[in-house]
PDB file of C-alpha atoms in Angstrom:
ATOM      1  CA  MET A   1    -189.367 -10.916 -36.573  1.00 68.00           C
ATOM      2  CA  ASP A   2    -188.890 -14.317 -38.097  1.00 75.00           C
ATOM      3  CA  LEU A   3    -185.366 -14.009 -40.061  1.00 78.00           C
ATOM      4  CA  ASP A   4    -185.739 -17.345 -41.746  1.00 79.00           C
ATOM      5  CA  THR A   5    -188.787 -16.079 -43.478  1.00 79.00           C
ATOM      6  CA  ILE A   6    -187.189 -12.851 -44.478  1.00 75.00           C
ATOM      7  CA  GLU A   7    -184.231 -14.773 -45.542  1.00 77.00           C
ATOM      8  CA  SER A   8    -186.222 -17.072 -47.979  1.00 78.00           C
ATOM      9  CA  LEU A   9    -187.827 -13.970 -49.757  1.00 79.00           C
ATOM     10  CA  PRO A  10    -186.735 -13.565 -53.320  1.00 79.00           C
ATOM     11  CA  HIS A  11    -183.694 -11.090 -53.434  1.00 76.00           C
ATOM     12  CA  GLU A  12    -183.261  -8.601 -56.297  1.00 80.00           C
ATOM     13  CA  PRO A  13    -179.910  -7.141 -56.779  1.00 81.00           C
ATOM     14  CA  VAL A  14    -179.181  -3.824 -55.646  1.00 81.00           C
ATOM     15  CA  TYR A  15    -177.468  -1.414 -58.085  1.00 84.00           C
ATOM     16  CA  PHE A  16    -175.548   1.735 -57.226  1.00 82.00           C
ATOM     17  CA  THR A  17    -175.019   4.636 -59.375  1.00 80.00           C
ATOM     18  CA  PRO A  18    -172.358   7.064 -58.239  1.00 82.00           C
ATOM     19  CA  LEU A  19    -173.297  10.657 -57.721  1.00 82.00           C
ATOM     20  CA  PRO A  20    -171.832  12.969 -60.503  1.00 80.00           C
ATOM     21  CA  LYS A  21    -168.499  14.506 -59.784  1.00 85.00           C
ATOM     22  CA  PHE A  22    -169.597  17.777 -61.109  1.00 87.00           C
ATOM     23  CA  PRO A  23    -172.724  19.909 -60.450  1.00 89.00           C
ATOM     24  CA  GLU A  24    -175.375  20.187 -62.916  1.00 91.00           C
ATOM     25  CA  VAL A  25    -176.284  23.634 -64.155  1.00 93.00           C
ATOM     26  CA  GLN A  26    -179.736  25.012 -65.426  1.00 95.00           C
ATOM     27  CA  ARG A  27    -180.355  27.377 -67.984  1.00 94.00           C
ATOM     28  CA  ASP A  28    -183.753  28.870 -68.926  1.00 96.00           C
ATOM     29  CA  LEU A  29    -184.652  29.671 -72.570  1.00 96.00           C
ATOM     30  CA  ALA A  30    -187.856  31.203 -73.716  1.00 97.00           C
ATOM     31  CA  LEU A  31    -188.347  30.610 -77.377  1.00 97.00           C
ATOM     32  CA  VAL A  32    -190.523  32.032 -80.423  1.00 97.00           C
ATOM     33  CA  MET A  33    -191.636  29.834 -82.797  1.00 96.00           C
ATOM     34  CA  ASP A  34    -194.674  29.019 -85.291  1.00 95.00           C
ATOM     35  CA  LYS A  35    -197.707  27.612 -83.691  1.00 95.00           C
ATOM     36  CA  ALA A  36    -197.515  24.395 -85.683  1.00 94.00           C
ATOM     37  CA  ILE A  37    -194.103  23.584 -84.067  1.00 95.00           C
ATOM     38  CA  SER A  38    -194.725  20.862 -81.346  1.00 95.00           C
ATOM     39  CA  CYS A  39    -193.110  20.878 -77.916  1.00 96.00           C
ATOM     40  CA  GLU A  40    -192.040  17.426 -78.611  1.00 96.00           C
ATOM     41  CA  GLN A  41    -190.239  18.548 -81.804  1.00 95.00           C
ATOM     42  CA  VAL A  42    -188.394  21.541 -79.812  1.00 96.00           C
ATOM     43  CA  VAL A  43    -187.420  19.022 -77.006  1.00 97.00           C
ATOM     44  CA  ASN A  44    -186.029  16.522 -79.412  1.00 96.00           C
ATOM     45  CA  LEU A  45    -183.911  19.245 -81.293  1.00 95.00           C
ATOM     46  CA  ILE A  46    -182.684  20.555 -77.826  1.00 96.00           C
ATOM     47  CA  GLN A  47    -181.787  17.099 -76.631  1.00 94.00           C
ATOM     48  CA  GLY A  48    -180.210  16.110 -79.832  1.00 93.00           C
ATOM     49  CA  SER A  49    -177.785  18.993 -79.853  1.00 91.00           C
ATOM     50  CA  SER A  50    -175.494  17.731 -77.063  1.00 90.00           C
ATOM     51  CA  PRO A  51    -175.033  14.785 -75.071  1.00 91.00           C
ATOM     52  CA  LEU A  52    -174.383  17.037 -72.016  1.00 92.00           C
ATOM     53  CA  ILE A  53    -177.963  18.008 -71.954  1.00 94.00           C
ATOM     54  CA  ARG A  54    -179.514  15.683 -69.040  1.00 93.00           C
ATOM     55  CA  GLU A  55    -183.147  17.047 -69.238  1.00 95.00           C
ATOM     56  CA  VAL A  56    -185.422  19.523 -70.864  1.00 97.00           C
ATOM     57  CA  LYS A  57    -188.436  20.463 -69.003  1.00 97.00           C
ATOM     58  CA  LEU A  58    -191.308  22.818 -70.404  1.00 97.00           C
ATOM     59  CA  PHE A  59    -192.248  25.376 -67.857  1.00 96.00           C
ATOM     60  CA  ASP A  60    -194.445  28.109 -69.881  1.00 95.00           C
ATOM     61  CA  VAL A  61    -196.469  28.488 -72.927  1.00 96.00           C
ATOM     62  CA  TYR A  62    -197.456  31.985 -73.790  1.00 95.00           C
ATOM     63  CA  GLU A  63    -199.372  33.192 -76.845  1.00 95.00           C
ATOM     64  CA  GLY A  64    -200.475  37.123 -77.210  1.00 92.00           C
ATOM     65  CA  ALA A  65    -198.980  40.556 -77.339  1.00 92.00           C
ATOM     66  CA  PRO A  66    -196.029  41.200 -78.110  1.00 92.00           C
ATOM     67  CA  ILE A  67    -195.801  37.583 -79.690  1.00 93.00           C
ATOM     68  CA  PRO A  68    -197.163  37.802 -83.407  1.00 93.00           C
ATOM     69  CA  PRO A  69    -200.473  36.003 -83.830  1.00 94.00           C
ATOM     70  CA  THR A  70    -198.964  33.253 -85.721  1.00 94.00           C
ATOM     71  CA  LYS A  71    -196.262  32.528 -83.234  1.00 96.00           C
ATOM     72  CA  LYS A  72    -196.147  31.113 -79.515  1.00 97.00           C
ATOM     73  CA  SER A  73    -193.576  31.194 -77.093  1.00 97.00           C
ATOM     74  CA  LEU A  74    -192.346  28.245 -75.262  1.00 97.00           C
ATOM     75  CA  ALA A  75    -190.054  28.234 -72.390  1.00 97.00           C
ATOM     76  CA  PHE A  76    -187.742  25.500 -71.199  1.00 97.00           C
ATOM     77  CA  THR A  77    -185.316  24.623 -68.283  1.00 97.00           C
ATOM     78  CA  LEU A  78    -182.290  22.826 -69.650  1.00 97.00           C
ATOM     79  CA  THR A  79    -180.300  20.999 -67.308  1.00 96.00           C
ATOM     80  CA  PHE A  80    -176.605  20.219 -68.327  1.00 94.00           C
ATOM     81  CA  ARG A  81    -174.494  17.501 -66.771  1.00 91.00           C
ATOM     82  CA  PRO A  82    -170.728  18.097 -67.342  1.00 89.00           C
ATOM     83  CA  GLU A  83    -168.690  14.920 -67.719  1.00 84.00           C
ATOM     84  CA  GLU A  84    -165.163  15.630 -67.217  1.00 86.00           C
ATOM     85  CA  LYS A  85    -164.763  18.824 -65.309  1.00 89.00           C
ATOM     86  CA  ALA A  86    -167.243  21.878 -63.981  1.00 89.00           C
ATOM     87  CA  PHE A  87    -168.546  24.107 -66.608  1.00 89.00           C
ATOM     88  CA  THR A  88    -167.194  27.525 -66.992  1.00 91.00           C
ATOM     89  CA  PRO A  89    -169.572  30.390 -67.736  1.00 92.00           C
ATOM     90  CA  GLU A  90    -167.984  30.787 -71.275  1.00 94.00           C
ATOM     91  CA  GLU A  91    -168.493  27.033 -71.987  1.00 92.00           C
ATOM     92  CA  LEU A  92    -172.310  27.201 -71.133  1.00 93.00           C
ATOM     93  CA  ASP A  93    -172.599  30.038 -73.141  1.00 94.00           C
ATOM     94  CA  LYS A  94    -171.154  28.276 -76.082  1.00 94.00           C
ATOM     95  CA  LEU A  95    -173.211  25.361 -75.759  1.00 93.00           C
ATOM     96  CA  THR A  96    -176.488  27.528 -75.339  1.00 95.00           C
ATOM     97  CA  GLN A  97    -175.489  29.279 -78.623  1.00 95.00           C
ATOM     98  CA  GLU A  98    -175.092  26.308 -80.327  1.00 95.00           C
ATOM     99  CA  ILE A  99    -178.526  24.947 -79.526  1.00 95.00           C
ATOM    100  CA  LEU A 100    -179.893  28.274 -80.495  1.00 96.00           C
ATOM    101  CA  GLU A 101    -178.286  28.017 -83.816  1.00 95.00           C
ATOM    102  CA  LYS A 102    -179.498  24.613 -84.348  1.00 95.00           C
ATOM    103  CA  LEU A 103    -183.173  25.559 -83.484  1.00 96.00           C
ATOM    104  CA  LYS A 104    -182.793  28.628 -86.149  1.00 96.00           C
ATOM    105  CA  THR A 105    -181.676  26.444 -88.788  1.00 95.00           C
ATOM    106  CA  SER A 106    -183.933  23.740 -88.255  1.00 93.00           C
ATOM    107  CA  CYS A 107    -187.182  25.263 -87.483  1.00 94.00           C
ATOM    108  CA  ASP A 108    -186.720  28.931 -87.495  1.00 94.00           C
ATOM    109  CA  ILE A 109    -187.012  29.161 -83.487  1.00 96.00           C
ATOM    110  CA  ALA A 110    -185.645  32.246 -82.102  1.00 95.00           C
ATOM    111  CA  LEU A 111    -184.760  33.216 -78.645  1.00 95.00           C
ATOM    112  CA  ARG A 112    -187.545  35.439 -77.114  1.00 93.00           C
ATOM    113  CA  VAL A 113    -186.316  39.046 -76.336  1.00 86.00           C
TER     114      VAL A 113
END
């Protein structure tokens, strides 16, 4: 191995991102909405609901009974990353409720039951 050749190669700086101090938490939400609403619209609404949401992933699309013919169901996994302390179940419930309220008032999107 020629160390001089290796040394002469361009060096790019290496950046370190520290690991999160607190564990991420995931919640799944199945939502019912008009067929005209796009997945992108829903993702943008969810992500804009809280800076604690790190990721929103679609994992299911469903149309058919018992969903009305003019509606569809999209199911998402939401990943939350706490900044200052680990989430309590009550804090996660409150965040989830705030997201659902925003979806309801913005686009009449409801939780699938």
